[in-house]
PDB file of C-alpha atoms in Angstrom:
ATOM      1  CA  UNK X  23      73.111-191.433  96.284  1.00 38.00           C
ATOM      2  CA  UNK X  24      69.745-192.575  97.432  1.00 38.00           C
ATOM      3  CA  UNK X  25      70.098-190.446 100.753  1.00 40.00           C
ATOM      4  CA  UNK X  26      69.040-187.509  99.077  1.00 40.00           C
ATOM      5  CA  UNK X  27      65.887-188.604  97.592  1.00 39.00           C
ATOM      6  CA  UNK X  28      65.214-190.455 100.609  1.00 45.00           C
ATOM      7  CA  UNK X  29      65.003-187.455 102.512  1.00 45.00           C
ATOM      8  CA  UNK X  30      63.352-185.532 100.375  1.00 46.00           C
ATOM      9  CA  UNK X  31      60.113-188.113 100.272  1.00 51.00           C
ATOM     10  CA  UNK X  32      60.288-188.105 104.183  1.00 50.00           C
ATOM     11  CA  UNK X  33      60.077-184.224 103.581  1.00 54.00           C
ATOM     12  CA  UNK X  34      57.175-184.162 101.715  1.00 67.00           C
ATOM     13  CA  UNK X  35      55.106-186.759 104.169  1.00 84.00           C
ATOM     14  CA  UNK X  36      55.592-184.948 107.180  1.00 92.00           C
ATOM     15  CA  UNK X  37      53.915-185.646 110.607  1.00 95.00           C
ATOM     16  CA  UNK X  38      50.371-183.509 111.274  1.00 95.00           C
ATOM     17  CA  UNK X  39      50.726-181.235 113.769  1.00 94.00           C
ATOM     18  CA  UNK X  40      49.849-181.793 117.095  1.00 95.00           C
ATOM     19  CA  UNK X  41      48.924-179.309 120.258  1.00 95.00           C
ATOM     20  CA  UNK X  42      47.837-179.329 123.527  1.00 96.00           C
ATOM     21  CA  UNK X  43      44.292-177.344 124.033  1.00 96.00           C
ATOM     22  CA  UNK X  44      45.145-174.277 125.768  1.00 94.00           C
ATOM     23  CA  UNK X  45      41.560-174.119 128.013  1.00 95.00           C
ATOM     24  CA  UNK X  46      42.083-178.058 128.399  1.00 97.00           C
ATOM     25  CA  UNK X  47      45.615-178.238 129.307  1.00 97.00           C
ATOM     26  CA  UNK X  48      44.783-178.382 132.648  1.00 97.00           C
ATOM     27  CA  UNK X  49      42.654-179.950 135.537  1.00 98.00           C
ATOM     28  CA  UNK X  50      41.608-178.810 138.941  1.00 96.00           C
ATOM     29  CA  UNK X  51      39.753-180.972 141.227  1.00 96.00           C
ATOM     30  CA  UNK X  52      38.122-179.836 144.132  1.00 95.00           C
ATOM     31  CA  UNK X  53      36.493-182.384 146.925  1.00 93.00           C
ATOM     32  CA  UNK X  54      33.337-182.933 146.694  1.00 89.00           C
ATOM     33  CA  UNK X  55      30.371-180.808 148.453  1.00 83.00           C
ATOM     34  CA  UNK X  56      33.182-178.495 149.699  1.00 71.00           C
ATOM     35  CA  UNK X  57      33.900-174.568 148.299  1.00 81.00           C
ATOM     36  CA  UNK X  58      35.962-173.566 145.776  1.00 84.00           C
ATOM     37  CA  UNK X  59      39.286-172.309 146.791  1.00 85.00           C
ATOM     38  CA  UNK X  60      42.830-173.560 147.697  1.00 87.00           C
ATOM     39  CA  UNK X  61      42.112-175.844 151.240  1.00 91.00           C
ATOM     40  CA  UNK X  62      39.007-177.647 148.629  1.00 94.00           C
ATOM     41  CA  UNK X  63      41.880-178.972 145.710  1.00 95.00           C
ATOM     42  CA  UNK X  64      42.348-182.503 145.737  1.00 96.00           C
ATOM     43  CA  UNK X  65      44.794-182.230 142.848  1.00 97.00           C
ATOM     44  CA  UNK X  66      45.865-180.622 139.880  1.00 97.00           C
ATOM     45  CA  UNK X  67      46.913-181.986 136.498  1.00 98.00           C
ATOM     46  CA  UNK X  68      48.806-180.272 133.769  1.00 98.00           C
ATOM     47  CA  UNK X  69      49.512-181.831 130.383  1.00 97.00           C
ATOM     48  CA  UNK X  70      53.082-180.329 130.407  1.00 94.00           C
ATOM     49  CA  UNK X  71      55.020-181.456 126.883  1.00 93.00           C
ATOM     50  CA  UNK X  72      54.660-183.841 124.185  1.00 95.00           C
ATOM     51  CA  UNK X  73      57.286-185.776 122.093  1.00 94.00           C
ATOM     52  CA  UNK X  74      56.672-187.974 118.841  1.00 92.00           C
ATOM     53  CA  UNK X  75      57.235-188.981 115.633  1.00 95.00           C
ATOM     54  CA  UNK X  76      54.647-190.654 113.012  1.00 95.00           C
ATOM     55  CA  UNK X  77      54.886-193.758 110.756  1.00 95.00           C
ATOM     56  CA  UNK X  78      53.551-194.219 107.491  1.00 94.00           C
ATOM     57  CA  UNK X  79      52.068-196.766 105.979  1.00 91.00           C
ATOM     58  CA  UNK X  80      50.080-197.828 102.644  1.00 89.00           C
ATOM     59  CA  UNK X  81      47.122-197.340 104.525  1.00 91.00           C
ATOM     60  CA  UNK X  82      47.796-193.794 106.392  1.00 93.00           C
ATOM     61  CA  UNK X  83      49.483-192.619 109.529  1.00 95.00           C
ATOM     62  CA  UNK X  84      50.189-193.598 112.899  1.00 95.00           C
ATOM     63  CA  UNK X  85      51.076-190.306 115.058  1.00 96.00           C
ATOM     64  CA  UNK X  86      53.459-191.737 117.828  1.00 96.00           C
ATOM     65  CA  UNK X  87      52.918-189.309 120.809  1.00 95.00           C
ATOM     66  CA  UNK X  88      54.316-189.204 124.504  1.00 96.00           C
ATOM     67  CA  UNK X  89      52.383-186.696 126.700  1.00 95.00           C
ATOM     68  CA  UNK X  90      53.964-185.656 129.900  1.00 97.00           C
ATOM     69  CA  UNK X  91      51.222-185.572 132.388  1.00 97.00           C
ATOM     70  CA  UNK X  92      53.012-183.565 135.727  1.00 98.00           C
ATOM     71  CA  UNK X  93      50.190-183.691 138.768  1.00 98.00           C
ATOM     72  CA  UNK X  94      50.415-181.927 142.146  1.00 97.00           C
ATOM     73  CA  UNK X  95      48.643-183.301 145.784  1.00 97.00           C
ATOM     74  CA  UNK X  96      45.888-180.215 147.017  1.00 96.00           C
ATOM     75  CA  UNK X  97      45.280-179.953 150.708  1.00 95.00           C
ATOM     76  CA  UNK X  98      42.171-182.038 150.689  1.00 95.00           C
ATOM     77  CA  UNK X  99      43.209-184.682 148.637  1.00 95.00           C
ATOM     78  CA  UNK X 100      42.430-188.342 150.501  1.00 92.00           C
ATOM     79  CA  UNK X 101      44.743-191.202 149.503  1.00 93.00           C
ATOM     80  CA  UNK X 102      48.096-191.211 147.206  1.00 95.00           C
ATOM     81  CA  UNK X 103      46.427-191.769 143.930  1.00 96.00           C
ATOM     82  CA  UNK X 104      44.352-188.894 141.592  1.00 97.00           C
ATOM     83  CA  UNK X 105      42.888-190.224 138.306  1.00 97.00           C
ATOM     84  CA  UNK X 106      41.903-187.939 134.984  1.00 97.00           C
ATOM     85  CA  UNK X 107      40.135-188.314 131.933  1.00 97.00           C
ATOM     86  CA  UNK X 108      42.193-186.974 129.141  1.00 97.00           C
ATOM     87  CA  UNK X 109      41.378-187.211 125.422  1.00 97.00           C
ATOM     88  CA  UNK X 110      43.042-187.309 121.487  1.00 96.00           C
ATOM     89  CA  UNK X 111      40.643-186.072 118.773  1.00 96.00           C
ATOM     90  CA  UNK X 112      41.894-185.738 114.948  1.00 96.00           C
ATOM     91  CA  UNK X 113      40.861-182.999 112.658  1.00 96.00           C
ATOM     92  CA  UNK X 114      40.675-182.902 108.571  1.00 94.00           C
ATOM     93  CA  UNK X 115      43.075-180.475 106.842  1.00 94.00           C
ATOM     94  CA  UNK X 116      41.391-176.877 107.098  1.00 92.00           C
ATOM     95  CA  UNK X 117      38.757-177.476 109.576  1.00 92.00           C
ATOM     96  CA  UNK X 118      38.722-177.350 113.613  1.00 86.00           C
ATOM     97  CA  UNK X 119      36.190-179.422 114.647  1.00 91.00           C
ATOM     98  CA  UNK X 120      37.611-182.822 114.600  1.00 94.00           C
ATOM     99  CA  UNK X 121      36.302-186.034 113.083  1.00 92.00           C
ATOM    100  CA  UNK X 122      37.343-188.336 115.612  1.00 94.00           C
ATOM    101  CA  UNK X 123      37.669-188.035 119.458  1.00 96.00           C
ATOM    102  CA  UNK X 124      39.233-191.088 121.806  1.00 95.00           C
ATOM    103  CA  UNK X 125      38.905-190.450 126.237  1.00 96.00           C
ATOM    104  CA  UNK X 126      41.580-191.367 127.783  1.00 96.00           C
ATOM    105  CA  UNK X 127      41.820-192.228 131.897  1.00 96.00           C
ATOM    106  CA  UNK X 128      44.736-192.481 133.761  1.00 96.00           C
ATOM    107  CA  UNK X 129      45.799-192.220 137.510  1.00 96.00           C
ATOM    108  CA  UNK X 130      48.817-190.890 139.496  1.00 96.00           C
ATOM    109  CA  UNK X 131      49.674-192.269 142.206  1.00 96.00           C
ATOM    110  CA  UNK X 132      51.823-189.916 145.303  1.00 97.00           C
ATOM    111  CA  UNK X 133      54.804-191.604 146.701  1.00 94.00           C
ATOM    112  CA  UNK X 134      54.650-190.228 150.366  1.00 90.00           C
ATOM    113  CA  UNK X 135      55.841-187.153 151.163  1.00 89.00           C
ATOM    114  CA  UNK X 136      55.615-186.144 147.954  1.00 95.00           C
ATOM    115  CA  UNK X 137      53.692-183.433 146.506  1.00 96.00           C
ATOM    116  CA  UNK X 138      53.802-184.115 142.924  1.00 97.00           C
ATOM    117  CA  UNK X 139      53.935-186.657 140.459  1.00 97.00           C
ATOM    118  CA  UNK X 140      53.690-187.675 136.680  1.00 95.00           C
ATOM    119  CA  UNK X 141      53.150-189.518 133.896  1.00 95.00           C
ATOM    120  CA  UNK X 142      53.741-190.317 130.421  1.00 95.00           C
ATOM    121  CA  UNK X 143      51.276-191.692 128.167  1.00 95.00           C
ATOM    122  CA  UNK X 144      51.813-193.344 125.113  1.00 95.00           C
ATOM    123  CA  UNK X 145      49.285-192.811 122.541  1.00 95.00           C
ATOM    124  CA  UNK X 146      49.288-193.861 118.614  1.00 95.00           C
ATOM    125  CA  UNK X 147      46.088-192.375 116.830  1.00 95.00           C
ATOM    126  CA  UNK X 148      46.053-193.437 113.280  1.00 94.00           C
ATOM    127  CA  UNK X 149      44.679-191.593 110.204  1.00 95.00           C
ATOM    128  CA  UNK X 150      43.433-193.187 107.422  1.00 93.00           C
ATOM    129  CA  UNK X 151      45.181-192.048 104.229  1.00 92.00           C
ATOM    130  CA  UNK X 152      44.812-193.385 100.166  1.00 88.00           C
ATOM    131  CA  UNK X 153      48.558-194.592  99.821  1.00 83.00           C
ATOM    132  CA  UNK X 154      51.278-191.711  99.414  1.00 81.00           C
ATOM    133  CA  UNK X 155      48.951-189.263 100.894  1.00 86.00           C
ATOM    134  CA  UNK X 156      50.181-186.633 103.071  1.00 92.00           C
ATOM    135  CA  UNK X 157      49.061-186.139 106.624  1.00 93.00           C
ATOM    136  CA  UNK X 158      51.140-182.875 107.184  1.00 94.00           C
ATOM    137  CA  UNK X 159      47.752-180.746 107.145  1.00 94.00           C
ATOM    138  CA  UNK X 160      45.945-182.748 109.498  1.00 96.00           C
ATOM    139  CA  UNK X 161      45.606-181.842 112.885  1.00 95.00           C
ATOM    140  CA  UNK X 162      45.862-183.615 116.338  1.00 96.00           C
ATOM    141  CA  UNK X 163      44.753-181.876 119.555  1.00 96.00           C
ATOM    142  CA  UNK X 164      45.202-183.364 123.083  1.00 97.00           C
ATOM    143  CA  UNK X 165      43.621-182.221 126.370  1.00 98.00           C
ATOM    144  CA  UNK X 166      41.708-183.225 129.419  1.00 98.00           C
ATOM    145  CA  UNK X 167      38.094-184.090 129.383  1.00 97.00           C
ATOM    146  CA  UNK X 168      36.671-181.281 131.409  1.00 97.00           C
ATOM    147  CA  UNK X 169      33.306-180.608 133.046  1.00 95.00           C
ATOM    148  CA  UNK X 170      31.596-177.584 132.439  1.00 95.00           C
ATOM    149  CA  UNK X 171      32.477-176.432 135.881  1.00 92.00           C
ATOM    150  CA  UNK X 172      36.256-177.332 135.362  1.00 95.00           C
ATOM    151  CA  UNK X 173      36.372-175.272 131.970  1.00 95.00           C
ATOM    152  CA  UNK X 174      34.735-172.418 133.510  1.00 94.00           C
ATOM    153  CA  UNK X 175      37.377-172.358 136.183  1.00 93.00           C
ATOM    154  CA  UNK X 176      40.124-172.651 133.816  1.00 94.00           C
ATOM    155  CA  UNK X 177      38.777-170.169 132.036  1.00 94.00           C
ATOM    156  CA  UNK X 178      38.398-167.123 135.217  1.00 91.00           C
ATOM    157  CA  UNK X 179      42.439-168.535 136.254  1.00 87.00           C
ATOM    158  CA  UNK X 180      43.102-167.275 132.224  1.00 85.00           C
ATOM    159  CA  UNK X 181      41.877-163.780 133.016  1.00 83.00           C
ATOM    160  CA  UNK X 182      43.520-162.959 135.945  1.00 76.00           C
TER     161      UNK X 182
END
């Protein structure tokens, strides 16, 4: 009997909503001092899928995310390992600019031979909620930490 009341509290405190940053979704670096086109990429970096869940507490929520982070070798990449700079940032209910903003780094490392390689990233930001608040209307974004340069070039790869 208590099933159905059960779920309909876990109902109402739903999960906020997280996304991946469409211009930050992805990373290309390019050696340094060299051009700009295929032969300069050291590597690439996608932030391919997420997974999660969220836990409440009396004191707010903990958003439990996975982020798949799939990474490919360039031509002028030196070594087996790439690293990247990725970040979580948390936004009120009905605005976009978030409130808080955690960086992230991480590395990849190529088994030889191989041309691409992953990772997943476990990540728990926590919003602070009165007790029986709802977090459904908060927002959660994820992407990497990109120079100018690097959003710019995202960017012109979007138009084409």
């Amino acid at each position: 009997m208590g099933g159905g009341s059960n779920a309909a509290a876990d109902a109402a405190l739903a999960c906020p909503k997280v996304s991946i940053v469409r211009d930050l979704a992805e990373v290309t670096q390019f050696r340094n001092g060299g051009g700009r086109d295929l032969t300069d990429v050291t590597s690439r970096a996608a932030l391919a899928d997420y997974s999660g869940n969220c836990d409440y507490t009396s004191d707010g929520v903990t958003v439990n995310v996975n982020v798949f982070l799939i990474a490919e070798r360039g031509p002028a990449m030196q070594g087996n390992t790439a690293n990247y700079r990725y970040f979580v940032a948390v936004a009120k209910p009905g605005e976009e600019t978030p409130t808080t903003k955690s960086e992230f780094d991480t590395s990849v490392t190529f088994d030889a031979g191989k041309l691409r390689s992953g990772s997943r990233e476990e990540l728990a930001p926590k919003i602070p909620l009165p007790k029986d608040a709802n977090g459904k209307d908060w927002k959660i974004f994820l992407g990497f930490q990109l120079t100018p340069e690097q959003l710019a070039f995202n960017r012109a790869q979007m138009k084409q």
